XYZ file of C-alpha atoms in Angstrom:
533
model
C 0.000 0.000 0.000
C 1.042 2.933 -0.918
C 0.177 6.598 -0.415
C 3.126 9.401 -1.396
C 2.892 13.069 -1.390
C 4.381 15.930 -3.245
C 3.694 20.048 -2.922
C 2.782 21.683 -6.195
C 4.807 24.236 -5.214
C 7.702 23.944 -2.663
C 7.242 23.489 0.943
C 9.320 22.821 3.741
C 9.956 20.148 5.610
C 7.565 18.823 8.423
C 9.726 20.308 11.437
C 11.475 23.649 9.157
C 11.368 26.850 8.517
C 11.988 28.712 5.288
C 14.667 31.034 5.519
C 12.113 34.429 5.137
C 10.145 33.144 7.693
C 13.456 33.284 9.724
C 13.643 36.798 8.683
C 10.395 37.846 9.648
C 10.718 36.907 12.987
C 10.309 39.887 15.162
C 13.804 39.591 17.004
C 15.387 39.065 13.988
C 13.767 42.350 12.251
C 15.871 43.658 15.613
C 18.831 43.467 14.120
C 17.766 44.824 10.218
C 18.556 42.169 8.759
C 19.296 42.834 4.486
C 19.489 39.732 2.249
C 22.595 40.695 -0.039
C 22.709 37.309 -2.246
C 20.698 34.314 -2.813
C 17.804 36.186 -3.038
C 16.082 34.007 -5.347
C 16.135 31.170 -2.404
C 15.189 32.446 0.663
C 12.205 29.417 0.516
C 15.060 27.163 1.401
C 13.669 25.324 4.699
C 15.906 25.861 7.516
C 16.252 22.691 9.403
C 18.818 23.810 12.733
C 20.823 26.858 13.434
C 23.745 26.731 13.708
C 26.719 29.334 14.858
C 30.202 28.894 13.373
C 33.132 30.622 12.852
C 35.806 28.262 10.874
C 36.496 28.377 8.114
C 35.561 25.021 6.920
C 32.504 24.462 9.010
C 30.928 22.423 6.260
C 32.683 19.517 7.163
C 30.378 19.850 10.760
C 26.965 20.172 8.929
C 24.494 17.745 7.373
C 22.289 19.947 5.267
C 19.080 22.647 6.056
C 21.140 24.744 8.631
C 21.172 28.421 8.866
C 24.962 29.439 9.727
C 25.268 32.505 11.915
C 29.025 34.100 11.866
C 30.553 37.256 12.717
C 33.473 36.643 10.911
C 36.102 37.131 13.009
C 38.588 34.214 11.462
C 37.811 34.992 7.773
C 38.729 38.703 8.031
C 41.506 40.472 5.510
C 41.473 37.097 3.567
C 39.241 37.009 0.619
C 40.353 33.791 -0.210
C 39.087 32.070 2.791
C 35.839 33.995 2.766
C 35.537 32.207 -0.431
C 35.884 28.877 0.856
C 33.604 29.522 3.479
C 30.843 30.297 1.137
C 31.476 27.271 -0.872
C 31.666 24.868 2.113
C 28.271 25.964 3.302
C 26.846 25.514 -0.414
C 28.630 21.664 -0.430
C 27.151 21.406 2.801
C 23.577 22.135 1.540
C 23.422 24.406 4.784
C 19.882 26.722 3.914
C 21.614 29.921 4.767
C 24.342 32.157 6.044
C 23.983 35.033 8.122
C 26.753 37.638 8.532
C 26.632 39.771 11.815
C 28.619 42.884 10.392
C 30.870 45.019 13.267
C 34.057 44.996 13.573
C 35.764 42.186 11.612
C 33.156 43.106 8.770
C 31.714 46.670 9.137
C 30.236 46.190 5.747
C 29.013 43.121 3.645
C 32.120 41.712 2.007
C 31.978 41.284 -1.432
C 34.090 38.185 -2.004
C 31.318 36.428 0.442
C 28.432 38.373 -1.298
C 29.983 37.138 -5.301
C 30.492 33.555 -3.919
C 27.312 33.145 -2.085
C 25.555 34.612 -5.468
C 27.384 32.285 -7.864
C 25.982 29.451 -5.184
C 22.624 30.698 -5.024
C 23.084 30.738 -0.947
C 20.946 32.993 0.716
C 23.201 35.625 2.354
C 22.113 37.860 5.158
C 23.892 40.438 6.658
C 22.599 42.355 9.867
C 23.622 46.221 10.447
C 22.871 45.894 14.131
C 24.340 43.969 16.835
C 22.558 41.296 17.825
C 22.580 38.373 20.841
C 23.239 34.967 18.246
C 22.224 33.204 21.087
C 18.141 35.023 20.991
C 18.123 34.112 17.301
C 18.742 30.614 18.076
C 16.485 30.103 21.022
C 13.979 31.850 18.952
C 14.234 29.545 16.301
C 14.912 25.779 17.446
C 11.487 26.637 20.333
C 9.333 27.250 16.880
C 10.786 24.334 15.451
C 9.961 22.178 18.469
C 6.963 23.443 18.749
C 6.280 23.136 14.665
C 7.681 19.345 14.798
C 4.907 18.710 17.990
C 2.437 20.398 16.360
C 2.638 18.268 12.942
C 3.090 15.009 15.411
C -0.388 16.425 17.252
C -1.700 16.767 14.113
C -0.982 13.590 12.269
C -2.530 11.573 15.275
C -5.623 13.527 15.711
C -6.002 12.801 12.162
C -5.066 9.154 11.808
C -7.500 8.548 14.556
C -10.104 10.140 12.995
C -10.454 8.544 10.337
C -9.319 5.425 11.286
C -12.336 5.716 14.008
C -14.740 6.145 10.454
C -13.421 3.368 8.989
C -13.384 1.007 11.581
C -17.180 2.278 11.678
C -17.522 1.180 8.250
C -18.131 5.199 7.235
C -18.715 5.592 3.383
C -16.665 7.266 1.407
C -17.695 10.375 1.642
C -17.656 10.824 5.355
C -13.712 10.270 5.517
C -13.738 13.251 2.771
C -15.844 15.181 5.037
C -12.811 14.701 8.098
C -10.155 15.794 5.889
C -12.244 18.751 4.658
C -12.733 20.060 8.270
C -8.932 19.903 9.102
C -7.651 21.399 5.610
C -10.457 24.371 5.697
C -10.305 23.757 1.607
C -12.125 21.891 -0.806
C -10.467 18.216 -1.248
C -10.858 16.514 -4.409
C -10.509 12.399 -4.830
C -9.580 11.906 -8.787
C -9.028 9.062 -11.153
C -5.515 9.058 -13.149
C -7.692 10.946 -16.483
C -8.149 13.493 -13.967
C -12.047 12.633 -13.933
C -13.543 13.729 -10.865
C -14.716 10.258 -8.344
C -15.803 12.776 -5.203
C -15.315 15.831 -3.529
C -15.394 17.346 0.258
C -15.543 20.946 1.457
C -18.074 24.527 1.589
C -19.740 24.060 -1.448
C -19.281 27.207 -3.187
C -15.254 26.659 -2.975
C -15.788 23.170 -4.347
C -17.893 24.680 -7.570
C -15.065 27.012 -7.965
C -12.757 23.951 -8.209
C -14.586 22.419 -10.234
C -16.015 24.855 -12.977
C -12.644 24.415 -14.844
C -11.267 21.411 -13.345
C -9.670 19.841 -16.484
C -7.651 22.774 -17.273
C -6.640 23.435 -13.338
C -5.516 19.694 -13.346
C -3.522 19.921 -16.148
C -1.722 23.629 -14.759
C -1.580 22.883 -11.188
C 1.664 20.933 -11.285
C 3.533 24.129 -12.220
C 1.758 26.475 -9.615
C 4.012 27.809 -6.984
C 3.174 28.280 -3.241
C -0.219 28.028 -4.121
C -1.400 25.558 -1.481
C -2.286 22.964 -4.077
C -0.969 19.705 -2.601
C -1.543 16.264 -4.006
C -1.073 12.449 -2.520
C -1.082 9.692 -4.882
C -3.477 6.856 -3.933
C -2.374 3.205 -4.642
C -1.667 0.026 -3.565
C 0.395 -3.022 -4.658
C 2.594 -1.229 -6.715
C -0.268 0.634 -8.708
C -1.318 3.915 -8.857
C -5.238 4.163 -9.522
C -6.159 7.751 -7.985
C -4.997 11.235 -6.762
C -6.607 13.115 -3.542
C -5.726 17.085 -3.790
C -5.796 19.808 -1.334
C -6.769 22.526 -3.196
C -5.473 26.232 -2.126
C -4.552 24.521 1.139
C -3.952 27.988 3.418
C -2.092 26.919 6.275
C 1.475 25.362 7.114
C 2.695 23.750 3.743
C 4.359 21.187 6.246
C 1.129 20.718 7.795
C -0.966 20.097 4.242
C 2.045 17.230 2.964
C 1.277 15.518 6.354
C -2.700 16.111 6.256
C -2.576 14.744 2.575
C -0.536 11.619 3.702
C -2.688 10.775 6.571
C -5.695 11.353 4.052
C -4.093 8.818 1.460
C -3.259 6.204 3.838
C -6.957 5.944 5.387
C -8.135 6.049 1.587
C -6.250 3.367 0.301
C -6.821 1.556 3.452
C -10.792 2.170 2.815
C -10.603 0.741 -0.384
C -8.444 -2.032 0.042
C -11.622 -2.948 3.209
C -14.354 -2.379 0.415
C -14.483 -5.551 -0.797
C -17.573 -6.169 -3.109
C -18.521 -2.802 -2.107
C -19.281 -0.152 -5.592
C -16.532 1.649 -7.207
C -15.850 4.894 -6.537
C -16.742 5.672 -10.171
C -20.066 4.128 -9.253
C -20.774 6.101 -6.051
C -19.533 9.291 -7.565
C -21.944 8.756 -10.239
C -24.707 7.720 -7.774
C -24.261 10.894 -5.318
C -24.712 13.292 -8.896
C -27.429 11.212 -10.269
C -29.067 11.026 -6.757
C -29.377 14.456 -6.063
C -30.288 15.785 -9.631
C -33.782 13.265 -9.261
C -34.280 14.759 -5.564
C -34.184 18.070 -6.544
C -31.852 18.694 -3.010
C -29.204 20.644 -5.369
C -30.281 23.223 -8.104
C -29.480 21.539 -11.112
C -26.372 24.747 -11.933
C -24.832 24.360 -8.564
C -24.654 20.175 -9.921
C -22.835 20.948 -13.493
C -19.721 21.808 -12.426
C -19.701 18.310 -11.210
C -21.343 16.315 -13.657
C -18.668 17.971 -16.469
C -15.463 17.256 -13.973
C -16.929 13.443 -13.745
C -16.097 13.292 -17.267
C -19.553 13.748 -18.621
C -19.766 16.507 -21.901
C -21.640 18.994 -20.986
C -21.307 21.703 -23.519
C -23.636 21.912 -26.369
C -25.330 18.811 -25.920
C -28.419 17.111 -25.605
C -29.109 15.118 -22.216
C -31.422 11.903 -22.386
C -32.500 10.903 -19.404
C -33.352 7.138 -18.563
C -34.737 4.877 -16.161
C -34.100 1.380 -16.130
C -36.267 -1.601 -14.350
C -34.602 -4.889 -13.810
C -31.310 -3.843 -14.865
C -27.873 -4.437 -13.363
C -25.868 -1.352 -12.788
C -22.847 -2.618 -14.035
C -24.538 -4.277 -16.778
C -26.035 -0.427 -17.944
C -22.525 0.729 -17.577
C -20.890 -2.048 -19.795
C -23.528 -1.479 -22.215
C -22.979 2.119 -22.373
C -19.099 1.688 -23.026
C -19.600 -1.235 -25.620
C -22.181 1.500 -27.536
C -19.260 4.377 -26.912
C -22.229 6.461 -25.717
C -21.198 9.159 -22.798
C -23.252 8.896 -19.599
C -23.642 8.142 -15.935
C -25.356 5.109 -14.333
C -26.278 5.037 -11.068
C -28.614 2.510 -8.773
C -31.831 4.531 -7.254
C -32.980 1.210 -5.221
C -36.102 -0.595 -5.195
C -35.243 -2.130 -8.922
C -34.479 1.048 -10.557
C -31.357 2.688 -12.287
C -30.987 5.833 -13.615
C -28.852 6.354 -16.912
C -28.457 9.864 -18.177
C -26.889 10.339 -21.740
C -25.041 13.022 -23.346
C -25.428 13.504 -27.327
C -24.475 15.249 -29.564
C -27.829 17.979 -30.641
C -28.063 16.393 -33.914
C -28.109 12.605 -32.868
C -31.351 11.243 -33.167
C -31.951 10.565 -29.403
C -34.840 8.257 -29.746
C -32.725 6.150 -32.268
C -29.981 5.929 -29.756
C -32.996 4.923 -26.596
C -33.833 2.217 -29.536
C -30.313 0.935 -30.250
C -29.338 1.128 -26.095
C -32.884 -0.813 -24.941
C -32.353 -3.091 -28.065
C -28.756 -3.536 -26.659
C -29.079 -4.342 -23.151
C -32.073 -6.750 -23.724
C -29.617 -9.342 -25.970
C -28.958 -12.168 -24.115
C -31.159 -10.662 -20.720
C -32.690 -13.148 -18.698
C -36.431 -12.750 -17.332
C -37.595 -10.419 -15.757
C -36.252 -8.997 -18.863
C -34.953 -4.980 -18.944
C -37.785 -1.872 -19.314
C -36.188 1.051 -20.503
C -38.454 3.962 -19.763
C -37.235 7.294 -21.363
C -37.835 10.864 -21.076
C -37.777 13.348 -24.087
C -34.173 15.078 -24.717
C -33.713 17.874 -22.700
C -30.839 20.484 -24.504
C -30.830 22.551 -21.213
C -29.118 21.173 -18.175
C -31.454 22.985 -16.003
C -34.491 20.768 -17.742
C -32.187 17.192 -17.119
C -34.069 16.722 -13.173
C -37.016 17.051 -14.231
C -36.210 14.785 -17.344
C -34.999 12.074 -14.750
C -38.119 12.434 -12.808
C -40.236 12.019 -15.984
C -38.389 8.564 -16.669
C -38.683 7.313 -13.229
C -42.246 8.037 -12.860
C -42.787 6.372 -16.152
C -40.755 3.329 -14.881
C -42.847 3.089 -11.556
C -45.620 2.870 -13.527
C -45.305 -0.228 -15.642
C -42.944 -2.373 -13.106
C -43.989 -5.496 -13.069
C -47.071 -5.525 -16.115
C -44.992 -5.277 -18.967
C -46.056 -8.492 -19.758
C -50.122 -7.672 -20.011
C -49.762 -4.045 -21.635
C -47.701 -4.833 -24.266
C -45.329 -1.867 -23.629
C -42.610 -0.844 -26.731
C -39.110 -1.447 -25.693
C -38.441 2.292 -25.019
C -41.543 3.255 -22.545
C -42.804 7.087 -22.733
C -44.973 9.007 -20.397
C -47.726 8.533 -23.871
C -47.975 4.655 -23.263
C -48.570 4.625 -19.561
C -52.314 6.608 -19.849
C -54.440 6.098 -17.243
C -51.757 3.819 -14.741
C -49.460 6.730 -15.084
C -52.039 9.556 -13.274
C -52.485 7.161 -10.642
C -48.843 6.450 -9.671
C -48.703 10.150 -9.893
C -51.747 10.480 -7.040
C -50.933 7.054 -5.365
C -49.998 9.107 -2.067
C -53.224 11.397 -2.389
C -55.457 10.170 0.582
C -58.387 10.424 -0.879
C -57.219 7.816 -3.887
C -56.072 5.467 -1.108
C -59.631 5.613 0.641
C -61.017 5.291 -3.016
C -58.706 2.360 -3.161
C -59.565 0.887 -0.268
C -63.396 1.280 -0.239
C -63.916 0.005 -3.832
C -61.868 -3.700 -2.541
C -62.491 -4.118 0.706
C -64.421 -7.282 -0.296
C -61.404 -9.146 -1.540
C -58.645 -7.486 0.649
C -60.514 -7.869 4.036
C -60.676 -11.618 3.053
C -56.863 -11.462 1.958
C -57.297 -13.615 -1.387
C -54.118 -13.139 -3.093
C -55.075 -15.493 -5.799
C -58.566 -13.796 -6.587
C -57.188 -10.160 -6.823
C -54.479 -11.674 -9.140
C -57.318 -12.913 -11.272
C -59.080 -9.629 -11.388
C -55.805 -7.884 -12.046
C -55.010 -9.921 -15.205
C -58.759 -9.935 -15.730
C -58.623 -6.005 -16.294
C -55.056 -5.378 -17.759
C -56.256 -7.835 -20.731
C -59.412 -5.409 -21.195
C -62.018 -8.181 -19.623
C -60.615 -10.921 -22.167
C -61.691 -14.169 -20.610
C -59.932 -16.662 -22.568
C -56.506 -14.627 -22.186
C -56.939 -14.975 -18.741
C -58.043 -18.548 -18.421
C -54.864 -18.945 -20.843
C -52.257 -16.786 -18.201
C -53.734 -18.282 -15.091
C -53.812 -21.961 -16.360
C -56.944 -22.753 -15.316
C -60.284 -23.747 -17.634
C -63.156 -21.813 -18.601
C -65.597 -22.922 -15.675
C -62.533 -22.441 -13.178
C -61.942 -19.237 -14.552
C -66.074 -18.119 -14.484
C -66.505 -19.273 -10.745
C -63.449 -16.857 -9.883
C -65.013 -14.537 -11.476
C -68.520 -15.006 -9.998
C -66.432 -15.004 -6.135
C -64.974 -11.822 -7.097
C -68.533 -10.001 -8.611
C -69.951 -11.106 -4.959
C -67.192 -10.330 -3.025
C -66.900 -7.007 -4.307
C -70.374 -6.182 -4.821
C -70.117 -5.019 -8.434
C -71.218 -6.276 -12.179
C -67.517 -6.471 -13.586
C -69.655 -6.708 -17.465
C -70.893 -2.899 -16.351
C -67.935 -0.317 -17.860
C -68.280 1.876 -15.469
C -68.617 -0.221 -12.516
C -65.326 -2.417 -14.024
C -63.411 0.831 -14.816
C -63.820 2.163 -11.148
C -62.704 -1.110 -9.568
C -59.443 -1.353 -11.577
C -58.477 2.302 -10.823
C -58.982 1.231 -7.209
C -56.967 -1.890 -7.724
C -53.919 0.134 -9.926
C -54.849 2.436 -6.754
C -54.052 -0.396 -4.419
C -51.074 -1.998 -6.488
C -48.966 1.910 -6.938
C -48.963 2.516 -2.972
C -48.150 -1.523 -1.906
C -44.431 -0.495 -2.331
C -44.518 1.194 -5.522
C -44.457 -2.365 -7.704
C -47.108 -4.303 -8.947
C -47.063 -7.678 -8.432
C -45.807 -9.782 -12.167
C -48.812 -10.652 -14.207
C -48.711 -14.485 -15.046
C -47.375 -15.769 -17.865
């Protein structure tokens, strides 16, 4: 497992300081300090400090300190101020700084030309100062920096090892790392296509409104707070997680991204059978466009950095009975059509496609419910569609439209003798009453109109009716689907006239009792039960 980190931008180490930030510090401003080379590095992380005067102090360094020297044993010989300069720069030492009085009562320019041909940060300070405040000053903030990131890193490992331990989604561990970066956080696939996001809302859009170009730049932004962890495991990489204009300590942001990739890969590697992340991102858009929870604008930003093409387009929206998710998404990929699939329970599955404005969209429903019924097994697919919608403002309601259209035939496809591609036209009458199922007056209709048959709780004789009706009163098509004979058949029939009360021969009388019964069948968990076949 493996979860690596890099700034997109520099940073400094987890228990540094960069060499300005040395120089901003209030008792160093004491001594006016004036950077006189190397000014082009003074984001160099400063690791120690360290005070020396020989001349060939680099031999006692190991990289990242800040050398503080009055000069006393390189004065009158240019030669060994030389040196000096280019032992610190073998050294990798971050910086020197040059207390001028009397050995050096102005910066030397040997030292100055050296340390500029090194690119060494030098510093020279015009007034005396105690060495000794300057490096109490600095290695307590450096303590303090290195407990701080320690604090840190366990507060957040134990978060969200806590959520996953809980078996927390996705999403939640997103949520933790949002609340300790204070900036959006982005979870990505290796094409840059957005799998799920975390953070104030409004930031996030802003992320995301031009996400393919800010992907692509981002890796040459400076000090920028854009810091990225690679997600993989077993030698792979599958998956980026980005802090995106991460404001605090760039130390702090590496070690908040690490933590972050760690409990991510670790989450995924616990998943198991669990959905992709493709899946859920696709899910969580999907979701919330049929809910209506998330004005449809606010949700485009994040539909186009999922990898779906939004500009210029026409967006069909489907619903899908009896179809497998992953069977939807193959489908779509083996067509090459562009889309999202995601699972909205209780049998349904929501597939929203993006053409092009002069592809015939009810050719392509055709060709995609043709598709996906080859080789299906029974209950076979219902594809139930929604006109083309060429404004992404339209696409919830769209979704809504296909979903309400799917409700309405689950489960009777069988008797009605629906096309492939079901529109809100061929549902008529058992459309409106899905649409008022919840309506209490329908459900007292409902009620009243077969309390006969469900008081007695005869499954078998409200199936008969059902099929009875659906087939528009044809007797021999429902001796036929029930497998029983004629006289059978007319003495269930005869029960169900006396049970109920009614003359099922009487149009009005047989129209009223199967509203009631499509009534009865929309609110008994929004599916009707299969019609015999």
């Amino acid at each position: 497992m493996t979860a690596t980190s890099d700034s997109w931008g520099r940073a400094e180490p987890l228990d540094a300081l960069s060499v300005r930030q040395v120089l901003s510090l209030e008792r160093v401003l004491a001594g006016e300090p004036e950077v006189v080379a190397g000014a082009a590095q003074l984001d160099r992380p400063v690791r120690w400090v360290h005070v020396a005067e020989a001349a060939d102090v680099g031999v006692m360094l190991s990289g990242g300190e800040m050398v503080l020297t009055t000069g006393v044993l390189l004065a009158g010989d240019e030669g060994r101020q030389t040196e000096y300069v280019r032992s610190l720069h073998r050294a990798e030492a971050a910086a020197v700084v040059l207390g001028l009085g009397r050995a050096f009562p102005a910066p030397p320019d040997a030292m100055r030309r050296a340390a500029e041909r090194c690119g060494l940060p030098m510093v020279v300070l015009h007034r005396p100062f105690p060495f000794a405040e300057l490096t109490e000053e600095v290695q307590s903030r450096l303590v303090r920096r290195k407990f701080a990131a320690v604090s840190l890193s366990e507060s957040v490992r134990t978060a969200l090892t806590r959520l996953i331990t809980a078996g927390a989604p996705l999403q939640r561990l997103l949520d933790e790392v949002a609340r300790h970066s204070g900036c959006p956080v982005v979870v990505t696939n290796l094409a840059h296509r957005v799998l799920a996001t975390a953070g104030e809302r409004p930031a996030v859009d802003d992320v995301l409104r031009d996400w393919e170009r800010i992907a692509r730049q981002a890796g040459g932004s400076e000090g920028d707070g854009w810091i990225r962890a690679e997600l993989g495991g077993r030698g792979e990489q599958w998956g980026r997680l980005t802090l995106c204009g991460y404001r605090g300590d760039g130390a702090g942001g590496r070690l908040l991204a690490d933590r972050a990739a760690e409990a991510l890969v670790l989450h995924r590697m616990l998943g198991g059978s669990a959905s992709s992340w493709e899946e859920q991102s696709a899910q969580g858009l999907l979701t919330d466009l049929v809910s209506g929870a998330v004005p449809a604008r606010q949700l485009l930003p994040r539909a186009r950095a999922a990898g779906l093409p939004v500009n210029r387009r026409a967006f069909l929206p489907l619903v899908v009975r009896d179809g497998d998710p992953a069977r939807l998404d193959r489908t779509l990929r083996v067509l090459g059509l562009p889309g999202l699939v995601a699972d909205l329970g209780d049998g349904a599955t929501a597939v929203l496609l993006s053409l092009a404005r002069d592809q015939d969209a009810d050719a392509m429903a055709a060709h995609f419910a043709a598709r996906l019924r080859t080789g299906a097994g029974e209950p076979r697919p219902v594809v139930a569609a929604a006109g083309p919608r060429t404004a992404w403002d339209d696409v919830p309601a769209g979704l809504r439209e296909a979903r309400h259209v799917a409700e309405a035939v689950a489960g009777s496809t069988a008797a009605l003798g629906l096309p492939p591609v079901v529109r809100l036209r061929d549902v008529h009458l058992r459309g409106l009453v899905r649409l008022l199922r919840d309506d209490p007056h329908v459900q007292s209709f409902a009620e009243r109109e077969l309390d006969g048959l469900l008081r007695a709780g005869d499954d078998d004789l409200l199936s008969v009716l059902r099929t009875y009706l659906a087939t528009g009163r044809n007797k021999s098509r429902t001796a036929q689907l029930h497998h029983v004979s004629r006289p059978a058949l007319y003495r269930r029939l005869e029960a169900i006239r006396t049970r109920l009360g009614v003359d099922l021969d009487d149009f009005e009388q047989a129209a009223s009792v199967h509203i009631a019964l499509l009534a009865h069948d929309a609110q008994q968990g929004g599916t009707a039960p299969a019609q015999p076949r």
